[in-house]
Amino acid sequence: MTKNKNSAAVPTIQPSRSHFIRIALCTMWRVRGCCHVTRPALPLVVRHHSLGSLRTSSTVVEIKRKLDGREQRFELEHLGEAHDDGNERVRTLVGVWHAGAHGAFGLPAFSYSYGVWHDMSPLTVYRLHLPDGSLLRYRCDAIGSLHLSARQVLFTDLLLDALVVPPPQHTRALPRVELEDEDEVAAATSSGVLTPHLARRVARIRALLLNPTYVQRLIARTDAAIDAAVRQSLSLLS
């Protein structure tokens, strides 16, 4: 419900199911070389206050374990997963997190983020969108151990993060990478909280993030995983 300036209650208009399906189909991204051709990119659940009948019934719990053992937990909507051929081992998992009506973590209200995890990747990748579906940026977190299942993702946070800002549309410019929290990495290494083994891992991940070819491939793989997950969710709902 919303209110006008005279405080009279006005019912919120809920879009139809077909409207949500059309929007969901528009989430698909096409990566051509290093040039992104973008379209409106709203997820299956467009906004927290207008979920409609396309809310999927399953969730994923994202557990981010800090080096000191503390944990942060986030509930995501399960979008899709990929398995090893012939068995049930989850190789790739995709979920979507919603900032809600008040926003969170510096993101505006009703913005959202796709999270993508690959079992062989040293990075968690998030694709962040504004409420109108436009791409805001990608964020990459360096991780240690990773455990995937259909309903849970558990990983060790290795402190180093990176923001990846895509180039303007229809150009062949490279994504801009901004490393974050390098001071925390240095402090944790000096204090011994980050072991020599993990410090070497972080150094290797840092080198990857500064490699334009690797970053382009990482973003392309992330977009492809999200596309596949959206298709998977739509097939289950049809």
Short mmCIF file of C-alpha atoms in Angstrom, two decimals:
data_model
loop_
_atom_site.label_atom_id
_atom_site.label_comp_id
_atom_site.label_asym_id
_atom_site.label_seq_id
_atom_site.Cartn_x
_atom_site.Cartn_y
_atom_site.Cartn_z
CA MET A 1 0.00 0.00 0.00
CA THR A 2 1.11 3.59 -0.64
CA LYS A 3 -0.25 6.90 0.58
CA ASN A 4 -0.83 10.20 -1.20
CA LYS A 5 -0.13 13.58 0.32
CA ASN A 6 -3.55 13.55 2.00
CA SER A 7 -2.68 10.25 3.71
CA ALA A 8 -5.44 8.37 1.93
CA ALA A 9 -4.50 4.76 1.31
CA VAL A 10 -3.96 3.92 -2.34
CA PRO A 11 -3.60 0.26 -3.43
CA THR A 12 -0.29 -0.65 -5.08
CA ILE A 13 -0.81 -1.91 -8.64
CA GLN A 14 0.79 -5.30 -9.14
CA PRO A 15 2.05 -6.09 -12.66
CA SER A 16 0.65 -9.18 -14.35
CA ARG A 17 2.52 -12.47 -14.55
CA SER A 18 3.10 -12.03 -18.29
CA HIS A 19 4.67 -8.64 -17.56
CA PHE A 20 7.18 -10.31 -15.23
CA ILE A 21 7.94 -12.98 -17.80
CA ARG A 22 8.70 -10.37 -20.46
CA ILE A 23 10.98 -8.54 -18.04
CA ALA A 24 12.74 -11.75 -17.03
CA LEU A 25 13.42 -12.59 -20.66
CA CYS A 26 15.07 -9.18 -21.03
CA THR A 27 17.69 -10.08 -18.42
CA MET A 28 19.68 -11.97 -21.02
CA TRP A 29 23.07 -10.45 -21.77
CA ARG A 30 25.06 -10.93 -24.91
CA VAL A 31 28.81 -10.52 -24.76
CA ARG A 32 30.36 -9.87 -28.14
CA GLY A 33 34.13 -9.56 -27.91
CA CYS A 34 34.76 -6.92 -25.26
CA CYS A 35 31.64 -4.95 -26.11
CA HIS A 36 28.52 -5.53 -24.02
CA VAL A 37 25.19 -5.11 -25.77
CA THR A 38 22.88 -4.35 -22.88
CA ARG A 39 19.14 -4.64 -22.51
CA PRO A 40 16.86 -3.99 -19.52
CA ALA A 41 18.18 -6.43 -16.94
CA LEU A 42 15.60 -6.94 -14.21
CA PRO A 43 15.67 -10.29 -12.41
CA LEU A 44 12.79 -12.71 -12.09
CA VAL A 45 11.75 -10.87 -8.97
CA VAL A 46 11.77 -7.25 -10.04
CA ARG A 47 11.29 -5.54 -6.71
CA HIS A 48 10.82 -6.73 -3.16
CA HIS A 49 7.43 -5.02 -2.92
CA SER A 50 6.08 -6.45 -6.19
CA LEU A 51 7.23 -10.04 -6.25
CA GLY A 52 4.14 -11.35 -8.02
CA SER A 53 3.76 -15.03 -8.83
CA LEU A 54 7.30 -15.38 -10.16
CA ARG A 55 8.90 -15.59 -6.72
CA THR A 56 10.77 -18.88 -6.75
CA SER A 57 10.10 -21.16 -3.81
CA SER A 58 13.73 -21.96 -2.98
CA THR A 59 16.44 -19.94 -1.32
CA VAL A 60 20.20 -20.15 -0.95
CA VAL A 61 22.08 -19.22 2.21
CA GLU A 62 25.35 -17.45 1.47
CA ILE A 63 27.81 -17.84 4.35
CA LYS A 64 30.88 -15.64 4.29
CA ARG A 65 33.39 -16.89 6.85
CA LYS A 66 35.94 -14.37 8.08
CA LEU A 67 39.54 -15.26 8.90
CA ASP A 68 38.77 -14.95 12.63
CA GLY A 69 35.91 -17.44 12.35
CA ARG A 70 33.03 -14.96 12.39
CA GLU A 71 30.34 -15.48 9.77
CA GLN A 72 28.01 -13.29 7.77
CA ARG A 73 24.87 -14.87 6.38
CA PHE A 74 22.69 -13.66 3.52
CA GLU A 75 19.51 -15.18 2.15
CA LEU A 76 19.36 -15.22 -1.64
CA GLU A 77 16.73 -16.33 -4.09
CA HIS A 78 17.89 -19.48 -5.85
CA LEU A 79 18.03 -18.94 -9.64
CA GLY A 80 19.92 -21.93 -10.99
CA GLU A 81 22.79 -24.35 -10.76
CA ALA A 82 24.95 -26.56 -12.95
CA HIS A 83 26.17 -30.04 -12.06
CA ASP A 84 28.91 -32.44 -13.05
CA ASP A 85 27.80 -34.77 -15.81
CA GLY A 86 26.38 -37.94 -14.32
CA ASN A 87 26.29 -36.87 -10.67
CA GLU A 88 24.76 -34.34 -8.31
CA ARG A 89 27.86 -32.33 -7.46
CA VAL A 90 27.10 -28.62 -7.85
CA ARG A 91 29.72 -26.91 -10.03
CA THR A 92 28.07 -23.51 -10.47
CA LEU A 93 25.46 -21.75 -8.36
CA VAL A 94 23.57 -18.51 -9.08
CA GLY A 95 21.39 -16.56 -6.67
CA VAL A 96 19.96 -13.06 -6.43
CA TRP A 97 19.94 -10.78 -3.40
CA HIS A 98 17.56 -7.85 -2.97
CA ALA A 99 18.46 -4.62 -1.17
CA GLY A 100 14.87 -4.14 -0.01
CA ALA A 101 12.83 -1.00 0.53
CA HIS A 102 15.51 0.76 2.55
CA GLY A 103 18.63 -0.25 0.59
CA ALA A 104 21.70 -1.86 2.12
CA PHE A 105 25.50 -1.81 1.87
CA GLY A 106 25.47 1.53 0.11
CA LEU A 107 23.02 0.34 -2.57
CA PRO A 108 19.74 2.19 -3.21
CA ALA A 109 16.34 0.81 -2.31
CA PHE A 110 15.12 -2.03 -4.53
CA SER A 111 18.46 -2.53 -6.21
CA TYR A 112 19.68 -6.10 -6.45
CA SER A 113 22.72 -8.26 -7.02
CA TYR A 114 23.29 -11.59 -8.74
CA GLY A 115 25.85 -13.81 -7.02
CA VAL A 116 27.78 -16.39 -9.05
CA TRP A 117 30.00 -19.13 -7.63
CA HIS A 118 32.10 -21.62 -9.62
CA ASP A 119 33.73 -24.44 -7.68
CA MET A 120 37.10 -23.94 -9.39
CA SER A 121 37.17 -20.14 -9.24
CA PRO A 122 39.20 -18.18 -6.65
CA LEU A 123 36.61 -15.39 -6.79
CA THR A 124 33.01 -14.78 -5.90
CA VAL A 125 31.47 -12.48 -8.51
CA TYR A 126 28.46 -10.24 -7.95
CA ARG A 127 26.65 -8.33 -10.71
CA LEU A 128 24.93 -5.29 -9.23
CA HIS A 129 21.90 -3.60 -10.79
CA LEU A 130 19.95 -0.42 -10.09
CA PRO A 131 16.18 -0.71 -9.53
CA ASP A 132 15.46 0.03 -13.20
CA GLY A 133 17.61 -2.93 -14.22
CA SER A 134 20.58 -0.97 -15.51
CA LEU A 135 24.00 -2.40 -14.72
CA LEU A 136 25.83 -0.65 -11.90
CA ARG A 137 29.05 -2.65 -11.67
CA TYR A 138 30.55 -6.03 -10.82
CA ARG A 139 32.23 -6.86 -7.54
CA CYS A 140 34.75 -9.64 -7.03
CA ASP A 141 35.76 -11.08 -3.65
CA ALA A 142 38.91 -13.15 -3.22
CA ILE A 143 38.01 -16.40 -1.49
CA GLY A 144 39.72 -19.42 0.01
CA SER A 145 37.88 -22.68 0.49
CA LEU A 146 34.48 -22.93 -1.21
CA HIS A 147 31.70 -25.42 -0.51
CA LEU A 148 28.67 -25.47 -2.81
CA SER A 149 25.35 -27.24 -2.50
CA ALA A 150 21.95 -26.54 -3.99
CA ARG A 151 20.86 -24.58 -0.93
CA GLN A 152 24.07 -23.23 0.59
CA VAL A 153 27.34 -21.60 -0.39
CA LEU A 154 30.11 -21.38 2.20
CA PHE A 155 33.44 -19.69 1.55
CA THR A 156 36.37 -18.07 3.34
CA ASP A 157 36.72 -14.34 2.76
CA LEU A 158 40.35 -13.43 1.97
CA LEU A 159 39.79 -9.66 2.37
CA LEU A 160 40.83 -8.50 -1.11
CA ASP A 161 37.93 -7.13 -3.15
CA ALA A 162 37.68 -5.49 -6.55
CA LEU A 163 35.12 -3.35 -8.29
CA VAL A 164 34.87 -3.94 -12.02
CA VAL A 165 33.24 -1.11 -13.96
CA PRO A 166 32.23 -2.14 -17.48
CA PRO A 167 33.19 0.09 -20.41
CA PRO A 168 30.63 2.25 -22.23
CA GLN A 169 28.35 0.35 -24.56
CA HIS A 170 29.43 -0.25 -28.14
CA THR A 171 33.09 0.37 -27.41
CA ARG A 172 36.09 -1.88 -27.21
CA ALA A 173 37.46 -0.26 -24.09
CA LEU A 174 38.54 -2.53 -21.26
CA PRO A 175 36.68 -2.84 -17.95
CA ARG A 176 38.12 -0.66 -15.20
CA VAL A 177 39.29 -2.60 -12.14
CA GLU A 178 39.58 -0.91 -8.75
CA LEU A 179 41.20 -3.01 -6.03
CA GLU A 180 39.90 -2.56 -2.49
CA ASP A 181 40.99 -3.44 1.06
CA GLU A 182 44.66 -3.94 0.20
CA ASP A 183 45.49 -2.25 3.51
CA GLU A 184 43.52 -4.95 5.33
CA VAL A 185 45.42 -7.64 3.43
CA ALA A 186 48.74 -6.06 4.42
CA ALA A 187 47.71 -5.78 8.08
CA ALA A 188 46.43 -9.35 8.22
CA THR A 189 49.64 -10.61 6.61
CA SER A 190 51.82 -8.69 9.08
CA SER A 191 49.85 -9.93 12.09
CA GLY A 192 49.84 -13.54 10.89
CA VAL A 193 46.04 -13.69 10.61
CA LEU A 194 46.58 -14.31 6.91
CA THR A 195 48.93 -17.30 6.77
CA PRO A 196 51.82 -17.36 4.27
CA HIS A 197 49.90 -19.90 2.19
CA LEU A 198 46.80 -17.70 2.04
CA ALA A 199 48.90 -14.57 1.45
CA ARG A 200 50.40 -16.22 -1.63
CA ARG A 201 46.90 -17.13 -2.80
CA VAL A 202 45.77 -13.52 -2.41
CA ALA A 203 48.80 -12.34 -4.37
CA ARG A 204 47.92 -14.71 -7.22
CA ILE A 205 44.30 -13.52 -7.21
CA ARG A 206 45.47 -9.89 -7.25
CA ALA A 207 47.58 -10.62 -10.33
CA LEU A 208 44.56 -12.19 -12.04
CA LEU A 209 42.40 -9.15 -11.33
CA LEU A 210 45.03 -6.92 -12.93
CA ASN A 211 45.06 -9.08 -16.07
CA PRO A 212 42.56 -7.53 -18.55
CA THR A 213 42.13 -10.75 -20.51
CA TYR A 214 41.29 -12.72 -17.37
CA VAL A 215 38.80 -10.08 -16.20
CA GLN A 216 37.03 -10.04 -19.58
CA ARG A 217 36.69 -13.82 -19.52
CA LEU A 218 35.51 -13.74 -15.91
CA ILE A 219 32.78 -11.22 -16.72
CA ALA A 220 31.73 -13.16 -19.83
CA ARG A 221 31.50 -16.38 -17.80
CA THR A 222 29.52 -14.60 -15.10
CA ASP A 223 27.03 -13.20 -17.61
CA ALA A 224 26.65 -16.62 -19.26
CA ALA A 225 25.98 -18.29 -15.88
CA ILE A 226 23.29 -15.72 -15.05
CA ASP A 227 21.68 -16.13 -18.46
CA ALA A 228 21.57 -19.90 -18.02
CA ALA A 229 20.14 -19.59 -14.50
CA VAL A 230 17.36 -17.24 -15.63
CA ARG A 231 16.44 -19.67 -18.41
CA GLN A 232 16.46 -22.53 -15.89
CA SER A 233 14.12 -20.67 -13.56
CA LEU A 234 11.77 -19.73 -16.38
CA SER A 235 11.60 -23.34 -17.58
CA LEU A 236 10.61 -24.47 -14.07
CA LEU A 237 7.89 -21.81 -13.88
CA SER A 238 6.41 -22.41 -17.30
#
